[in-house]
CSV table of C-alpha atoms in Angstrom, one decimal:
chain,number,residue,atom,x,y,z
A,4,UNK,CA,22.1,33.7,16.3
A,5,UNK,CA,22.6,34.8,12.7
A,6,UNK,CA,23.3,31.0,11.7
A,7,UNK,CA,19.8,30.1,13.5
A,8,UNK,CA,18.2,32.9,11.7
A,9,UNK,CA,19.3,31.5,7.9
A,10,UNK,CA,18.5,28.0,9.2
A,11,UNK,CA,14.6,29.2,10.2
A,12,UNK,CA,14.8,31.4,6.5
A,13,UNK,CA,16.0,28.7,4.6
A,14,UNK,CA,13.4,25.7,6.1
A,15,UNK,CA,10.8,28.2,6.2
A,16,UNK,CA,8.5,26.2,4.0
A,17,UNK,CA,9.1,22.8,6.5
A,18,UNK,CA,8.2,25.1,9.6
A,19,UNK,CA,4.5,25.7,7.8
A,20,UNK,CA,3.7,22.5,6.4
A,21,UNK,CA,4.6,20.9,9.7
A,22,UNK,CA,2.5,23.9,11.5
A,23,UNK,CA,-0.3,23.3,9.4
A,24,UNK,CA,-0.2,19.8,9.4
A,25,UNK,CA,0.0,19.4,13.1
A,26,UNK,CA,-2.8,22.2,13.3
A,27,UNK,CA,-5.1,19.8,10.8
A,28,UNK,CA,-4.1,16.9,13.1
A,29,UNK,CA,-4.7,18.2,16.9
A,30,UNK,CA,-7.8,20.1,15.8
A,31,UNK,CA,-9.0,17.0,14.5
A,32,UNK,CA,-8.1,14.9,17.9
A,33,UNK,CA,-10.0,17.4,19.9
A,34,UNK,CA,-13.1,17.5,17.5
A,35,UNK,CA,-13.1,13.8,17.2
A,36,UNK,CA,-11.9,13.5,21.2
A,37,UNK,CA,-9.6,10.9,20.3
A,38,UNK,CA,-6.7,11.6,22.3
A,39,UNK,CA,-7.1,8.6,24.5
A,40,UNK,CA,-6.4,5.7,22.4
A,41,UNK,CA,-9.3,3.2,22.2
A,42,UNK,CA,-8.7,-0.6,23.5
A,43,UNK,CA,-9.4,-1.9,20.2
A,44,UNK,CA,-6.0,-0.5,19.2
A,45,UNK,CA,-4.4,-0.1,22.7
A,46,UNK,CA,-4.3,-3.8,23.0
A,47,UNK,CA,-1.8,-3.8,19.9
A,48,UNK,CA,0.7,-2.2,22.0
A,49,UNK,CA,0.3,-5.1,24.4
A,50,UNK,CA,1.6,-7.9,22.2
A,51,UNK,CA,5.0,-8.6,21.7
A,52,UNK,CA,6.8,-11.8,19.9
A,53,UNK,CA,7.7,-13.6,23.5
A,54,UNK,CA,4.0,-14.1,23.0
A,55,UNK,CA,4.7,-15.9,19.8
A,56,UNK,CA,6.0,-14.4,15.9
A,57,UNK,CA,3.0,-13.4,14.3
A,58,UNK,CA,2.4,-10.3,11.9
A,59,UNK,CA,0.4,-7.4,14.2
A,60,UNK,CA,2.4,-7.9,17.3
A,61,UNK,CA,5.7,-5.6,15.3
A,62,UNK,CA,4.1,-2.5,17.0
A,63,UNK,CA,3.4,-3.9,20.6
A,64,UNK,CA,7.0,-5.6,19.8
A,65,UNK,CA,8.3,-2.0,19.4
A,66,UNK,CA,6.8,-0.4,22.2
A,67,UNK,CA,7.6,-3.0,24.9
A,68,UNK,CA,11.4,-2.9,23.6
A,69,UNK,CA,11.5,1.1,24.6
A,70,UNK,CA,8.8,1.1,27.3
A,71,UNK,CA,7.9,-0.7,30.4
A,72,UNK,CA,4.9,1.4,31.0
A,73,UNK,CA,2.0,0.3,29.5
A,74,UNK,CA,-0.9,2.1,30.7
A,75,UNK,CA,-3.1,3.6,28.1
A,76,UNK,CA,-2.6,7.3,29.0
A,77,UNK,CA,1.3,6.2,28.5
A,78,UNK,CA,0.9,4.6,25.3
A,79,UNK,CA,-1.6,7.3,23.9
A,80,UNK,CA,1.4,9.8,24.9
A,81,UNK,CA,3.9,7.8,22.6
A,82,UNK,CA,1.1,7.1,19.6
A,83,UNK,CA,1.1,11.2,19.6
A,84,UNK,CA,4.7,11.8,19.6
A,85,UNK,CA,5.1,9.4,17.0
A,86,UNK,CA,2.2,10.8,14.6
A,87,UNK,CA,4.1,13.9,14.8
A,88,UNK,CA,7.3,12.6,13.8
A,89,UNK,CA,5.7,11.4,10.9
A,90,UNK,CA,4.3,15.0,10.4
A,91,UNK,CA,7.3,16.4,10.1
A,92,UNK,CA,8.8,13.4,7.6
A,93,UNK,CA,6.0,14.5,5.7
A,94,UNK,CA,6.4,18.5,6.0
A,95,UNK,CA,10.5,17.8,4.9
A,96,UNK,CA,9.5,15.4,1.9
A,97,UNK,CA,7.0,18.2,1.0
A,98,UNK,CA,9.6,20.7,1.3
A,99,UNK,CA,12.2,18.7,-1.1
A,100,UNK,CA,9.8,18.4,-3.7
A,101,UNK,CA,8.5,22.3,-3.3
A,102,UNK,CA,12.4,23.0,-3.7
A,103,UNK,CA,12.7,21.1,-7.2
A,104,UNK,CA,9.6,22.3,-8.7
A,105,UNK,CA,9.9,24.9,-10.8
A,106,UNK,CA,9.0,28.8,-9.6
A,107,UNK,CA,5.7,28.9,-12.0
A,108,UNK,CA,4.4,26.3,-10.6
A,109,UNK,CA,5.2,26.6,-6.8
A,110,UNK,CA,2.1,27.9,-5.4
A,111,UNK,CA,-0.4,25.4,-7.8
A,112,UNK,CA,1.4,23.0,-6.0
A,113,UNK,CA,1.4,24.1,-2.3
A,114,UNK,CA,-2.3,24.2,-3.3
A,115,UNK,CA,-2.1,20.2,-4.6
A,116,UNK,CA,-0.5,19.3,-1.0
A,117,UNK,CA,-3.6,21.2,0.2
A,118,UNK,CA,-5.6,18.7,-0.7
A,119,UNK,CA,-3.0,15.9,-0.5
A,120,UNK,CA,-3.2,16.6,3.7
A,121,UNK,CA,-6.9,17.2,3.5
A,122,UNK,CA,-10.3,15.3,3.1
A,123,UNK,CA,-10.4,11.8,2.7
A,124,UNK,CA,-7.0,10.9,2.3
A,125,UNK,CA,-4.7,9.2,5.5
A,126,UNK,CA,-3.8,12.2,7.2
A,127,UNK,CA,-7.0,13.0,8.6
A,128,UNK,CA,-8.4,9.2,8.7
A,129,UNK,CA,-5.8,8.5,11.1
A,130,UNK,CA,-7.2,10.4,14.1
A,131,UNK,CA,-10.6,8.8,13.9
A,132,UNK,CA,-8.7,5.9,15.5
A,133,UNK,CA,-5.3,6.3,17.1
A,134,UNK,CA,-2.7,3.6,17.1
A,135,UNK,CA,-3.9,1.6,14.5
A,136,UNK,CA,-2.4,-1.0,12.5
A,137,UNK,CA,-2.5,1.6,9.6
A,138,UNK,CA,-0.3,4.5,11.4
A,139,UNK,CA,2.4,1.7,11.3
A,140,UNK,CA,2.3,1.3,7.4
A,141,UNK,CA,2.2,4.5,6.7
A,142,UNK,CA,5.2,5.4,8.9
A,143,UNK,CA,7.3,2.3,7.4
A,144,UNK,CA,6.1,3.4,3.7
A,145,UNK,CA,6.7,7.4,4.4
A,146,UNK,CA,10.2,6.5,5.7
A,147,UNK,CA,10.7,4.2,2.6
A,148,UNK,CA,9.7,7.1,0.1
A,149,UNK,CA,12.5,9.1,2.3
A,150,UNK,CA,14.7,6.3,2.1
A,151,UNK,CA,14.0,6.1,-2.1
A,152,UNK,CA,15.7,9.6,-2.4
A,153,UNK,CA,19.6,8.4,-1.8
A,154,UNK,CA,21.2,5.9,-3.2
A,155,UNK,CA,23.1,4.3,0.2
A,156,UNK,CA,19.7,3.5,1.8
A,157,UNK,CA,18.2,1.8,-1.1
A,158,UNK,CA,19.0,-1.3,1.2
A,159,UNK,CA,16.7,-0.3,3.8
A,160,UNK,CA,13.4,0.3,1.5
A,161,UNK,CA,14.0,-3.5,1.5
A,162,UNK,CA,13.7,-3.5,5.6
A,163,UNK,CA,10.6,-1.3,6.1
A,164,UNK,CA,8.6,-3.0,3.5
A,165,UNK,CA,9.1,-6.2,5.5
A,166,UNK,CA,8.4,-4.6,8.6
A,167,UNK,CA,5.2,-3.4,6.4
A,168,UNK,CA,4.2,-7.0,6.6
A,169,UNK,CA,4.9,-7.6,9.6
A,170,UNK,CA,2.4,-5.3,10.8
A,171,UNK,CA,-0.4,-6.9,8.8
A,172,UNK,CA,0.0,-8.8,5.6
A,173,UNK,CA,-2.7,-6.6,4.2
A,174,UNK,CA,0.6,-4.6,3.3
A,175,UNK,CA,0.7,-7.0,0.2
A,176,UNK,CA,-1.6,-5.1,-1.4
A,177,UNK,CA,-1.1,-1.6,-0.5
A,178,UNK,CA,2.1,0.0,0.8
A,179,UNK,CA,4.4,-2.7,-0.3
A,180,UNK,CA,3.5,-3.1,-4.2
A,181,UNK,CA,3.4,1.3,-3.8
A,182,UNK,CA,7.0,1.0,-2.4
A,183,UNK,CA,7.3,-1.5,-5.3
A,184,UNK,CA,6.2,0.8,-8.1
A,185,UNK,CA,8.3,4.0,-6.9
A,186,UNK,CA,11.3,2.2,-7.1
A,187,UNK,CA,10.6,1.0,-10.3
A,188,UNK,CA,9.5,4.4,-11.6
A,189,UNK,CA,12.8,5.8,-9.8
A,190,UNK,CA,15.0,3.3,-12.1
A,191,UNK,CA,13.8,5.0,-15.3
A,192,UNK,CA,14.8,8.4,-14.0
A,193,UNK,CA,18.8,7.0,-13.0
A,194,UNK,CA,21.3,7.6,-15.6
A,195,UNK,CA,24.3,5.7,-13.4
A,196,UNK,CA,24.2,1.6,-14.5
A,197,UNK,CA,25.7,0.7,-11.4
A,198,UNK,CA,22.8,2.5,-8.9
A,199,UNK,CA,20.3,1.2,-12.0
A,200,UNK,CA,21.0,-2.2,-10.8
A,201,UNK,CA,21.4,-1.7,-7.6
A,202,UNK,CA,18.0,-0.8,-7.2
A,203,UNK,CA,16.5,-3.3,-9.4
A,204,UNK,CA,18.7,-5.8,-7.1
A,205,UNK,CA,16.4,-4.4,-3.8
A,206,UNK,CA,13.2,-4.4,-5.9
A,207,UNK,CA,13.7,-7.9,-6.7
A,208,UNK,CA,14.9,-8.4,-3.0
A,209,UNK,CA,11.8,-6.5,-1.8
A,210,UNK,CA,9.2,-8.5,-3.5
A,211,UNK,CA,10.8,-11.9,-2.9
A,212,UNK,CA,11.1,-11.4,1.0
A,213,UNK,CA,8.0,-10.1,1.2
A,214,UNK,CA,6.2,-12.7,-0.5
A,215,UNK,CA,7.9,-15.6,1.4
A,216,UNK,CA,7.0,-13.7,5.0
A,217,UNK,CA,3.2,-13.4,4.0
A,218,UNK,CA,3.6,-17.2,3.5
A,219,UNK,CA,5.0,-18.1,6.6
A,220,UNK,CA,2.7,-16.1,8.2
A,221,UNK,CA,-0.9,-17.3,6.5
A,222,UNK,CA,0.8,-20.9,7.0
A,223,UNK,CA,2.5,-21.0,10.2
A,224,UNK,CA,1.3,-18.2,12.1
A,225,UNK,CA,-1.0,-19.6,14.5
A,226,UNK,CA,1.1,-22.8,15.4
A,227,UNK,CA,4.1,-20.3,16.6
A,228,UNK,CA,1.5,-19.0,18.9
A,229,UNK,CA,3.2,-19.5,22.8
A,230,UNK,CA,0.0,-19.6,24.9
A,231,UNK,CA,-3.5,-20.3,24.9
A,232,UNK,CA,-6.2,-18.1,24.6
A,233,UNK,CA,-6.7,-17.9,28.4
A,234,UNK,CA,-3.0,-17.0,28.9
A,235,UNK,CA,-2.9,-14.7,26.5
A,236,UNK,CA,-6.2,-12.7,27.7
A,237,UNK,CA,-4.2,-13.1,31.1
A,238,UNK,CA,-1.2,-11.2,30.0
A,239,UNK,CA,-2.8,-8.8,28.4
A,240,UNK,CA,-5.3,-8.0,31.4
A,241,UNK,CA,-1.4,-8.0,33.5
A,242,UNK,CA,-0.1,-5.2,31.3
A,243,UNK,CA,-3.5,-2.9,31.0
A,244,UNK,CA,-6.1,-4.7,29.2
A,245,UNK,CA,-9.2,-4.1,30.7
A,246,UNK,CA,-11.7,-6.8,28.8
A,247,UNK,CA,-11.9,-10.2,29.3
A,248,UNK,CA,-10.3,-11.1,25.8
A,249,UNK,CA,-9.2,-9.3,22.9
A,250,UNK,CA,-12.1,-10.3,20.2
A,251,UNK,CA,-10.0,-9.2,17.2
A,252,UNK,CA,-7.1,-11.6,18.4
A,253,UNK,CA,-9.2,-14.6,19.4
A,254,UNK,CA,-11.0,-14.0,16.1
A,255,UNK,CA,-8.1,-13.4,14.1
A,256,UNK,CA,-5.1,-15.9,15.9
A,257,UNK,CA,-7.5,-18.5,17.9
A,258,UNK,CA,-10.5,-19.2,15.6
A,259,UNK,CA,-13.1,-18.3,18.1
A,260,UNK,CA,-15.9,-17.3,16.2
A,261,UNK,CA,-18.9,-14.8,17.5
A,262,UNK,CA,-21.1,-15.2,14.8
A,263,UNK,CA,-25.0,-15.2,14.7
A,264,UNK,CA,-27.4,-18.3,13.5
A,265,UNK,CA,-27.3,-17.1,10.2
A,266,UNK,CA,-23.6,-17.2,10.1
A,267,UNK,CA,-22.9,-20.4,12.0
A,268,UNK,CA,-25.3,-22.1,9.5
A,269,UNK,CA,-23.3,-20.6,6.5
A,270,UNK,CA,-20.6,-21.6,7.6
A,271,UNK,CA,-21.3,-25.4,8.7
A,272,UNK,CA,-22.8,-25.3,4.7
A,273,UNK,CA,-19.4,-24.4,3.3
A,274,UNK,CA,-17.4,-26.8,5.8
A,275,UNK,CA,-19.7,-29.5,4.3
A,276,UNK,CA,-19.2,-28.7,0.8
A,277,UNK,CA,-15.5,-27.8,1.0
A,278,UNK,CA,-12.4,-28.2,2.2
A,279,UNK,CA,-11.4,-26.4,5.5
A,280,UNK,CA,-9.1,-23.7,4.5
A,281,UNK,CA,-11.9,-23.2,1.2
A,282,UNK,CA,-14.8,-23.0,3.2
A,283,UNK,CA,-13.4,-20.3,5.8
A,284,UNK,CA,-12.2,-18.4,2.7
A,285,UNK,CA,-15.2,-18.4,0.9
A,286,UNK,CA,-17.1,-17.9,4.6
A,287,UNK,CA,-14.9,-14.7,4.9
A,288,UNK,CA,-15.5,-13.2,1.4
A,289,UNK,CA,-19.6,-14.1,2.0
A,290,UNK,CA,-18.9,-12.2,5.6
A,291,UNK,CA,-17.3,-9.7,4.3
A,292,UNK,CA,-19.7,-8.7,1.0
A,293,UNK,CA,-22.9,-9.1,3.8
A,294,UNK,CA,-21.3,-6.7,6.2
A,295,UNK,CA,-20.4,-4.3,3.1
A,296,UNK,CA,-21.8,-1.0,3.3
A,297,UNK,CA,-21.3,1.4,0.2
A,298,UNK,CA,-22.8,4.2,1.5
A,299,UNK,CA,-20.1,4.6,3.9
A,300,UNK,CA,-17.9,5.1,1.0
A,301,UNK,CA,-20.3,6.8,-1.7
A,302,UNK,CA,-19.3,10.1,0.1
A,303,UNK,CA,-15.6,10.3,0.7
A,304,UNK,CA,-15.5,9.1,-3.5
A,305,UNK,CA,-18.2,11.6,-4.3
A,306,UNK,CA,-15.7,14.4,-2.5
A,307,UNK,CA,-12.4,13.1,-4.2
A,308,UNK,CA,-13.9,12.3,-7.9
A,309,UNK,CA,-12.9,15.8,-9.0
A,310,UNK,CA,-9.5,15.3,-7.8
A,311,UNK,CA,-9.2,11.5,-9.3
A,312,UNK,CA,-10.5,13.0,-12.4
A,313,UNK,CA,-7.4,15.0,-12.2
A,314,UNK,CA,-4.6,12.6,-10.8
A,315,UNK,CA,-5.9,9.6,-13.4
A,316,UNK,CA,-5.3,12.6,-16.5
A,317,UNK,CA,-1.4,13.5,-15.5
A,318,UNK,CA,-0.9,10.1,-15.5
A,319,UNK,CA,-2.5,9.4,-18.3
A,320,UNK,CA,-1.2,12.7,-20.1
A,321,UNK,CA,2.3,11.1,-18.8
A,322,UNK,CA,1.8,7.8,-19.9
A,323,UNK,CA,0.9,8.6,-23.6
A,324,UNK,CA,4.2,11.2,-23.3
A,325,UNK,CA,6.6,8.4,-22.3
A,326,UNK,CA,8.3,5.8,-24.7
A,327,UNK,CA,10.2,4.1,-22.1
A,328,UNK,CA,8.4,0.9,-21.3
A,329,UNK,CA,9.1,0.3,-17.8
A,330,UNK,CA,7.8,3.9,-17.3
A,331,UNK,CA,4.7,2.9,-18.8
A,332,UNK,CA,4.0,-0.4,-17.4
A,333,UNK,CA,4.3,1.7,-14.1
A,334,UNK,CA,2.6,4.4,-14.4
A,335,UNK,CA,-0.2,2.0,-15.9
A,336,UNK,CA,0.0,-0.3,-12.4
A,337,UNK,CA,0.3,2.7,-10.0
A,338,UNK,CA,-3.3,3.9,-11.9
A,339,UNK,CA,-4.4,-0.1,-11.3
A,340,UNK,CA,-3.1,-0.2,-7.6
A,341,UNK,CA,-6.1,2.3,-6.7
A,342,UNK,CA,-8.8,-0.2,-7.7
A,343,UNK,CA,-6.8,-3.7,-6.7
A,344,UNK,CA,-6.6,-2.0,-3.6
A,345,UNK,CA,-10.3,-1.3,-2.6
A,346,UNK,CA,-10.7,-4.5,-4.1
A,347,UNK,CA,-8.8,-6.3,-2.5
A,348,UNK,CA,-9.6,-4.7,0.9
A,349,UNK,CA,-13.6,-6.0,0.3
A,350,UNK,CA,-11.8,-9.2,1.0
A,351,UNK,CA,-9.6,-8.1,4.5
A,352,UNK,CA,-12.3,-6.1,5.9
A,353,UNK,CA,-15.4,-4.5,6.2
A,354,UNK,CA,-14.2,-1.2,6.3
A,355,UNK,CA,-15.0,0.6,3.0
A,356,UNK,CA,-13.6,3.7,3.8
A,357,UNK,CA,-10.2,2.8,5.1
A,358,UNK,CA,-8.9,0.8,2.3
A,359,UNK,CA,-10.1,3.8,0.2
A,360,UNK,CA,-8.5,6.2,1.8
A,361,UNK,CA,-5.6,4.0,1.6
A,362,UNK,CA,-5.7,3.9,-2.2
A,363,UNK,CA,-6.6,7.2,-3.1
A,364,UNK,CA,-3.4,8.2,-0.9
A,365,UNK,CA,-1.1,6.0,-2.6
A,366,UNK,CA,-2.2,7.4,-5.8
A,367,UNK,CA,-1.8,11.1,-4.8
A,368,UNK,CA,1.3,10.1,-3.0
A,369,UNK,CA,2.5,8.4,-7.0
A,370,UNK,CA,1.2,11.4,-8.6
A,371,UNK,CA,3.1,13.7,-6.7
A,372,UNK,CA,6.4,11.5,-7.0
A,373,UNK,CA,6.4,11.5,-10.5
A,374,UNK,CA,5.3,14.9,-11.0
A,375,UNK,CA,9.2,16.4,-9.9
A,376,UNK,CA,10.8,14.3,-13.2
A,377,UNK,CA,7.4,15.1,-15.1
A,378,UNK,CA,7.8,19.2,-15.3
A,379,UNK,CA,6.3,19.7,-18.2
A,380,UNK,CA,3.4,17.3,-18.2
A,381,UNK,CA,2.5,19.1,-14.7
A,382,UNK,CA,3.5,22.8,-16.0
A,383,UNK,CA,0.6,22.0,-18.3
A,384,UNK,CA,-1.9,20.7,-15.9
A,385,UNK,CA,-1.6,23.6,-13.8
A,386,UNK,CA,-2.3,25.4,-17.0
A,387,UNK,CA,-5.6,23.4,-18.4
A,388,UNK,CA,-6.7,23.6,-14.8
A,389,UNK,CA,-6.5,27.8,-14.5
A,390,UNK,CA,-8.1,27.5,-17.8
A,391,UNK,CA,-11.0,25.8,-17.7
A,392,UNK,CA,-12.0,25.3,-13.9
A,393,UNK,CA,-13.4,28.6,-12.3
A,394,UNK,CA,-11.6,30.1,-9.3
A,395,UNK,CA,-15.1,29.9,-7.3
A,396,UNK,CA,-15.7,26.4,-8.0
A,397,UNK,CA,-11.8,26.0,-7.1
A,398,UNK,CA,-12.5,27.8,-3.8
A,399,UNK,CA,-15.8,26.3,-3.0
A,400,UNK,CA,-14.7,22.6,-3.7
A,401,UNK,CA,-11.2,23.4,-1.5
A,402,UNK,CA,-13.2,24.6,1.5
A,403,UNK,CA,-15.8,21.0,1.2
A,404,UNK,CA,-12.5,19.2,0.7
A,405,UNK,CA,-10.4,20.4,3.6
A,406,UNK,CA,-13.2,20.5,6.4
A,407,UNK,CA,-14.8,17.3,5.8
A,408,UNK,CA,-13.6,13.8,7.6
A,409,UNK,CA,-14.8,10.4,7.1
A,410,UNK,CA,-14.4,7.6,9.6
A,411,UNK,CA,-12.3,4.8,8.4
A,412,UNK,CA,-14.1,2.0,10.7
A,413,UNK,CA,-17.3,3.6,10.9
């Protein structure tokens, strides 16, 4: 009993985070009444690679492996249980980096993860629609960051960033170049020459896998497809699926297109002007910028400019500190991953908001690595911040932060 007791004492600060966070997360479900997963997400959990190997069918791939239920209420139950696995990888990583921070500076950053679980980052976009795509590269990329923090599983940051692609190649430009840049950030911090190399050897291994995968996919993808688009609506009505067809997958793997006049005229211009694999690019990026709406994301960047302010300074405070130049050319790409990202992301989809949650996360998530090797640079932050922000504008801004959500796909 007594060793139970020290155990609870000593992971005390795990047992809130991962209180709070699941907290945050059910109340959201419940506000949102998302528990039952939607069918434009479901149907991911239908796919597996008998059906052919193609990036998005890793998670249906998964599921069918462990499960031979696949009835929505049965694969909402395992999307949950999984989120909150991820909770708690989150509330332990929280805790390590709580643990290594220095006392003065503790509870400036128990306020920081605040706002890192809050507002328009990942944590609460992930709710709006369960069993995404998304959930999957974050879980990969989270276990990766775990993964970062000992030396004999360096090899498997390698593994989960392919996986990362194998869930979507959209990976290439958001979780996998973030994996990229910790681990190169994490080689300017190790003294041993032997683990130096051996994580440059699975950074080079990373990138190089990775980019060869997203080429077999974007080229041979669609011919390693098994069935036709009737058998494949087929099987997927067998296992669950209650529509006809699955419009992202005939869209996405079968070129069937559901476009208006406008569209199909567009697009018969381009086919006449270009070459095929041209025109449907162009077609996409002129779908794409028609279907934009910045409005959507006006908000979510109004609510986190006063934390970007912030996050951009550190790293810029950092950057100027450093003479190391790998250090620098990081920290100067980890600030350039937030904008490539949404950029890029204008070209993948239409939704504004979820590729900028996505890169506002993966800078808080850099800022907050670097900041446990950078004690100084964030002891002084803290300080300018006390300094010159008032607590009631602290307090006000916190309480807009935490309690307001933004629909990734809305």
């Amino acid at each position: 009993m007594e060793s139970i007791k020290k155990f609870f004492c000593r992971n005390m600060t795990f047992f809130a985070i991962f209180l709070f966070l699941s907290v945050y997360g059910i109340g959201s479900i419940f506000i949102l009444d998302t528990w039952t997963m939607p069918s434009s997400t479901y149907v991911f959990h239908l796919v597996d690679f008998s059906m052919g190997f193609c990036s998005r069918f890793l998670p249906g791939a998964i599921y069918n492996f462990l499960f031979d239920n696949t009835s929505i209420h049965a694969v909402s139950v395992y999307s949950f249980v999984m989120y909150l696995f991820f909770l708690a990888l989150v509330a332990f990583l929280s805790q390590k980096l709580i643990n290594k921070a220095d006392k003065e500076i503790k509870s400036s950053l128990m306020i920081t993860l605040l706002f890192f679980f809050t507002g328009p980052t990942i944590f609460s976009m992930l709710n709006f629609v369960r069993g995404s795509l998304d959930h999957y590269w974050i879980y990969f990329a989270a276990l990766s960051v775990l993964f970062l923090s000992n030396k004999y599983c360096y090899g498997l940051i390698a593994v989960f960033s392919l996986l990362c692609v194998m869930v979507n190649v959209g990976a290439m430009v958001t979780y996998v170049p973030f994996i990229v840049l910790l681990m190169m950030y994490k080689t300017t911090t190790i003294s041993n020459k032997k683990e130096k190399n051996s994580l440059w050897f699975i950074i080079m291994l990373t990138i190089s896998l990775c980019l060869l995968l997203t080429v077999y996919f974007m080229i041979f993808e669609r011919s390693n497809l098994v069935y036709d688009l009737e058998d494949f609506s087929a099987i997927l009505k067998s296992r669950g699926y209650v529509e006809d067809k699955s419009y992202y997958f005939s869209t996405i793997l079968y070129s069937e297109d559901y476009y208006d006049e406008t569209e199909v005229a567009v697009l018969n211009s381009l086919n006449a002007t270009y070459p095929g694999s041209i025109a449907r690019l162009l077609f996409r990026i002129w779908l794409t910028l028609k279907s934009l709406n910045f409005e959507e994301a006006f908000y979510p960047l109004l609510l986190m400019f006063p934390a970007l302010v912030i996050i951009f300074s550190f790293i810029s405070k950092v950057f100027k500190s450093n003479k190391n130049k790998i250090r620098k050319f990081t920290l100067f790409c980890m600030c350039g991953m937030f904008f490539i990202t949404i950029f890029s992301g204008l070209f993948l989809s239409t939704d504004t908001c979820r590729f900028l949650g996505h890169s506002y996360t993966i800078l808080f998530t850099c800022a907050l690595y670097i900041s446990q090797y950078e004690k100084e640079n964030t002891a002084d932050l803290y300080k300018t911040i006390s300094k010159k922000v008032p607590l009631c504008f602290i307090l006000i801004y916190c309480l807009c932060y935490c309690f307001v959500l933004f629909d990734p796909v809305d």
